[in-house]
Amino acid sequence: TQGAFRDGEGRLLKPDVVIHLPEGKDVVVDSKVSLLAYNEFVNSDEDVDREPALRDHVKAVRSHIEVLSGKDYSGLKGLRSLDFVLMFMPIESAFVAAFQADEKLFSDAFERRIVVVTPTTLLATLRTIENIWRYERQNENAREIAERAGAVYDKLRGFVEDMERLGIQIETAHRTFEGAMNKLTRGRGNLISQAQKFQDLGVKVKKDLSKTVLE
């Protein structure tokens, strides 16, 4: 509660409450909305006094929403927060009175990335936010899996291309080997048969050719 953080521009901001969720996530809650006009509305006995008090209450809520929208709580250093801020109204009836009197108030707040919550909706909202982060984490995992799969596929394609080139080279080397052996040992006038005739003519050699070559 009442922590002090600096935004990206170096300004010091003091959110009323920072709720820590699992996996290092944070939610900023603001509870500074003025309820003075609402108190006047509740304590007024005459309708002539209640109507302007209700208008002032709506005006106070709308004004606070506009002020909150100008604060970049999501950019605070040291926090990992969504770019939505929870505006807490501790009195349910104050929330109902304002948002019944001005039906656009909630949607206008949402457009400014402000979610107005009460004691009965705060926990449900936090659970929703937690689920949003859980889905986001799953999406991040899916993206990482897709990237890794793409990298493996690219490596496999390169390996297959190398193996194909190696196969061609081996085949070429085999043909070259067969051609050389044909000249050496096979066919009429091959080198082995001609060399053997030197021995028949009496040429002395230190060692005979191997039997496998002769065969």
Tab-separated table of C-alpha atoms in Angstrom:
chain	number	residue	atom	x	y	z
A	1	THR	CA	0.000	0.000	0.000
A	2	GLN	CA	1.064	3.571	-0.782
A	3	GLY	CA	4.156	2.495	-2.707
A	4	ALA	CA	6.154	5.055	-4.656
A	5	PHE	CA	7.183	4.351	-8.257
A	6	ARG	CA	8.515	6.393	-11.150
A	7	ASP	CA	7.081	6.250	-14.641
A	8	GLY	CA	8.961	6.334	-17.935
A	9	GLU	CA	9.272	10.130	-17.744
A	10	GLY	CA	10.673	10.098	-14.232
A	11	ARG	CA	7.492	11.311	-12.530
A	12	LEU	CA	6.772	9.921	-9.071
A	13	LEU	CA	3.416	8.146	-8.773
A	14	LYS	CA	1.916	6.636	-5.628
A	15	PRO	CA	-0.797	4.068	-6.336
A	16	ASP	CA	-2.995	3.383	-3.322
A	17	VAL	CA	-2.660	-0.395	-3.538
A	18	VAL	CA	-0.597	-2.774	-5.662
A	19	ILE	CA	-1.981	-6.315	-5.597
A	20	HIS	CA	0.609	-8.972	-6.328
A	21	LEU	CA	-0.661	-11.921	-8.349
A	22	PRO	CA	1.190	-15.191	-9.042
A	23	GLU	CA	4.212	-15.251	-11.388
A	24	GLY	CA	5.302	-11.700	-10.602
A	25	LYS	CA	2.230	-9.912	-11.972
A	26	ASP	CA	0.795	-6.763	-10.380
A	27	VAL	CA	-2.508	-4.919	-10.450
A	28	VAL	CA	-2.775	-1.236	-9.544
A	29	VAL	CA	-5.816	-0.200	-7.519
A	30	ASP	CA	-6.809	3.429	-6.958
A	31	SER	CA	-9.298	4.388	-4.221
A	32	LYS	CA	-9.071	8.175	-4.130
A	33	VAL	CA	-12.477	8.910	-5.663
A	34	SER	CA	-14.298	11.552	-3.634
A	35	LEU	CA	-17.616	10.551	-2.030
A	36	LEU	CA	-18.438	13.904	-0.437
A	37	ALA	CA	-21.207	14.652	-2.934
A	38	TYR	CA	-22.580	11.167	-2.415
A	39	ASN	CA	-22.786	11.789	1.327
A	40	GLU	CA	-24.770	14.944	0.639
A	41	PHE	CA	-27.023	12.970	-1.690
A	42	VAL	CA	-27.681	10.310	0.947
A	43	ASN	CA	-28.193	12.750	3.796
A	44	SER	CA	-30.521	15.088	1.890
A	45	ASP	CA	-34.192	14.756	2.726
A	46	GLU	CA	-35.521	16.945	-0.059
A	47	ASP	CA	-35.440	15.973	-3.756
A	48	VAL	CA	-34.478	19.546	-4.600
A	49	ASP	CA	-31.225	18.962	-2.721
A	50	ARG	CA	-30.686	15.362	-3.779
A	51	GLU	CA	-30.658	15.963	-7.550
A	52	PRO	CA	-27.780	18.478	-7.626
A	53	ALA	CA	-25.889	16.348	-5.101
A	54	LEU	CA	-26.274	13.323	-7.382
A	55	ARG	CA	-25.050	15.353	-10.367
A	56	ASP	CA	-22.042	16.464	-8.342
A	57	HIS	CA	-21.396	12.840	-7.382
A	58	VAL	CA	-21.439	11.739	-11.009
A	59	LYS	CA	-19.216	14.680	-11.905
A	60	ALA	CA	-16.737	13.733	-9.162
A	61	VAL	CA	-16.557	10.126	-10.374
A	62	ARG	CA	-16.118	11.185	-14.006
A	63	SER	CA	-13.480	13.738	-13.036
A	64	HIS	CA	-11.499	11.121	-11.138
A	65	ILE	CA	-11.691	8.749	-14.100
A	66	GLU	CA	-10.205	11.454	-16.328
A	67	VAL	CA	-7.428	12.129	-13.818
A	68	LEU	CA	-6.582	8.424	-13.600
A	69	SER	CA	-6.478	8.050	-17.363
A	70	GLY	CA	-3.647	10.576	-17.447
A	71	LYS	CA	-1.429	8.449	-15.213
A	72	ASP	CA	0.650	5.737	-16.856
A	73	TYR	CA	0.605	3.171	-14.080
A	74	SER	CA	1.460	0.387	-16.549
A	75	GLY	CA	4.790	2.096	-17.263
A	76	LEU	CA	5.933	2.247	-13.648
A	77	LYS	CA	9.405	0.882	-13.060
A	78	GLY	CA	9.405	-2.173	-10.812
A	79	LEU	CA	5.831	-3.216	-11.673
A	80	ARG	CA	4.522	-5.710	-14.190
A	81	SER	CA	0.985	-4.442	-14.592
A	82	LEU	CA	-1.673	-4.423	-17.256
A	83	ASP	CA	-2.405	-1.048	-18.811
A	84	PHE	CA	-5.766	-1.102	-16.971
A	85	VAL	CA	-6.192	0.430	-13.535
A	86	LEU	CA	-8.849	-0.666	-11.058
A	87	MET	CA	-10.751	2.277	-9.572
A	88	PHE	CA	-12.139	1.048	-6.276
A	89	MET	CA	-15.381	2.451	-4.854
A	90	PRO	CA	-15.799	1.070	-1.334
A	91	ILE	CA	-19.552	1.784	-1.113
A	92	GLU	CA	-21.734	-0.308	-3.409
A	93	SER	CA	-24.636	2.138	-3.337
A	94	ALA	CA	-22.339	5.018	-4.353
A	95	PHE	CA	-21.310	3.009	-7.416
A	96	VAL	CA	-24.916	2.135	-8.264
A	97	ALA	CA	-26.128	5.717	-7.866
A	98	ALA	CA	-23.443	7.178	-10.134
A	99	PHE	CA	-23.656	4.579	-12.881
A	100	GLN	CA	-27.442	4.554	-12.948
A	101	ALA	CA	-27.502	8.320	-13.235
A	102	ASP	CA	-24.977	8.269	-16.111
A	103	GLU	CA	-25.209	5.093	-18.170
A	104	LYS	CA	-22.183	6.038	-20.282
A	105	LEU	CA	-19.924	6.367	-17.277
A	106	PHE	CA	-18.734	2.747	-17.240
A	107	SER	CA	-18.037	2.547	-20.985
A	108	ASP	CA	-16.257	5.915	-20.928
A	109	ALA	CA	-14.088	4.684	-18.076
A	110	PHE	CA	-13.331	1.444	-19.914
A	111	GLU	CA	-12.272	3.368	-23.026
A	112	ARG	CA	-9.795	5.211	-20.808
A	113	ARG	CA	-8.547	1.847	-19.483
A	114	ILE	CA	-10.180	2.307	-16.098
A	115	VAL	CA	-12.214	-0.545	-14.588
A	116	VAL	CA	-14.451	0.568	-11.735
A	117	VAL	CA	-14.807	-2.097	-9.036
A	118	THR	CA	-16.623	-2.460	-5.728
A	119	PRO	CA	-16.151	-4.843	-2.781
A	120	THR	CA	-18.350	-7.450	-4.497
A	121	THR	CA	-16.684	-7.216	-7.931
A	122	LEU	CA	-13.038	-6.733	-6.948
A	123	LEU	CA	-12.186	-10.402	-6.407
A	124	ALA	CA	-13.992	-11.517	-9.571
A	125	THR	CA	-12.138	-8.860	-11.558
A	126	LEU	CA	-8.781	-9.981	-10.149
A	127	ARG	CA	-9.530	-13.576	-11.097
A	128	THR	CA	-10.409	-12.428	-14.609
A	129	ILE	CA	-7.120	-10.551	-14.865
A	130	GLU	CA	-5.239	-13.611	-13.635
A	131	ASN	CA	-6.910	-15.687	-16.335
A	132	ILE	CA	-5.955	-13.108	-18.961
A	133	TRP	CA	-2.309	-13.442	-17.948
A	134	ARG	CA	-2.585	-17.231	-17.945
A	135	TYR	CA	-3.929	-17.206	-21.516
A	136	GLU	CA	-1.234	-14.743	-22.532
A	137	ARG	CA	1.423	-17.069	-21.099
A	138	GLN	CA	-0.055	-19.978	-23.050
A	139	ASN	CA	-0.002	-17.868	-26.207
A	140	GLU	CA	3.634	-16.996	-25.568
A	141	ASN	CA	4.445	-20.709	-25.160
A	142	ALA	CA	2.602	-21.476	-28.397
A	143	ARG	CA	4.576	-18.774	-30.217
A	144	GLU	CA	7.857	-20.120	-28.830
A	145	ILE	CA	6.937	-23.664	-29.880
A	146	ALA	CA	6.102	-22.410	-33.371
A	147	GLU	CA	9.421	-20.550	-33.598
A	148	ARG	CA	11.367	-23.597	-32.402
A	149	ALA	CA	9.485	-25.854	-34.811
A	150	GLY	CA	10.336	-23.495	-37.668
A	151	ALA	CA	14.003	-23.478	-36.646
A	152	VAL	CA	14.090	-27.309	-36.462
A	153	TYR	CA	12.410	-27.559	-39.867
A	154	ASP	CA	14.954	-25.171	-41.405
A	155	LYS	CA	17.831	-27.193	-39.894
A	156	LEU	CA	16.275	-30.435	-41.179
A	157	ARG	CA	15.860	-28.983	-44.669
A	158	GLY	CA	19.519	-27.907	-44.693
A	159	PHE	CA	20.591	-31.366	-43.463
A	160	VAL	CA	18.554	-33.110	-46.186
A	161	GLU	CA	20.060	-30.851	-48.862
A	162	ASP	CA	23.575	-31.651	-47.567
A	163	MET	CA	22.804	-35.380	-47.601
A	164	GLU	CA	21.506	-35.137	-51.162
A	165	ARG	CA	24.716	-33.400	-52.261
A	166	LEU	CA	26.768	-35.980	-50.374
A	167	GLY	CA	24.869	-38.792	-52.116
A	168	ILE	CA	25.583	-37.247	-55.511
A	169	GLN	CA	29.259	-36.889	-54.602
A	170	ILE	CA	29.445	-40.512	-53.396
A	171	GLU	CA	27.759	-41.709	-56.570
A	172	THR	CA	30.195	-39.690	-58.681
A	173	ALA	CA	33.132	-41.062	-56.692
A	174	HIS	CA	31.797	-44.616	-57.129
A	175	ARG	CA	31.529	-44.191	-60.883
A	176	THR	CA	35.070	-42.802	-60.976
A	177	PHE	CA	36.260	-45.743	-58.860
A	178	GLU	CA	34.529	-48.279	-61.144
A	179	GLY	CA	36.038	-46.655	-64.214
A	180	ALA	CA	39.522	-46.728	-62.678
A	181	MET	CA	39.168	-50.355	-61.574
A	182	ASN	CA	37.928	-51.309	-65.021
A	183	LYS	CA	41.076	-49.873	-66.547
A	184	LEU	CA	43.172	-51.574	-63.898
A	185	THR	CA	41.735	-55.086	-63.708
A	186	ARG	CA	38.935	-55.655	-66.211
A	187	GLY	CA	38.560	-55.789	-69.946
A	188	ARG	CA	41.010	-56.641	-72.612
A	189	GLY	CA	44.423	-55.114	-72.184
A	190	ASN	CA	43.894	-54.060	-68.572
A	191	LEU	CA	46.953	-52.921	-66.636
A	192	ILE	CA	47.088	-55.951	-64.305
A	193	SER	CA	47.120	-58.507	-67.134
A	194	GLN	CA	49.806	-56.552	-68.950
A	195	ALA	CA	51.927	-56.253	-65.808
A	196	GLN	CA	51.643	-59.999	-65.198
A	197	LYS	CA	53.116	-60.662	-68.651
A	198	PHE	CA	56.302	-58.902	-67.494
A	199	GLN	CA	56.766	-61.683	-64.977
A	200	ASP	CA	56.137	-64.265	-67.673
A	201	LEU	CA	58.915	-62.623	-69.646
A	202	GLY	CA	61.288	-62.992	-66.685
A	203	VAL	CA	61.100	-59.566	-65.050
A	204	LYS	CA	61.964	-59.917	-61.419
A	205	VAL	CA	59.727	-58.199	-58.841
A	206	LYS	CA	60.098	-57.901	-55.064
A	207	LYS	CA	56.464	-58.790	-54.284
A	208	ASP	CA	53.490	-60.074	-56.222
A	209	LEU	CA	50.291	-58.091	-56.614
A	210	SER	CA	47.531	-58.917	-54.103
A	211	LYS	CA	45.299	-61.895	-54.885
A	212	THR	CA	42.127	-59.829	-54.651
A	213	VAL	CA	43.347	-57.567	-57.444
A	214	LEU	CA	44.524	-60.492	-59.521
A	215	GLU	CA	41.207	-62.326	-59.061
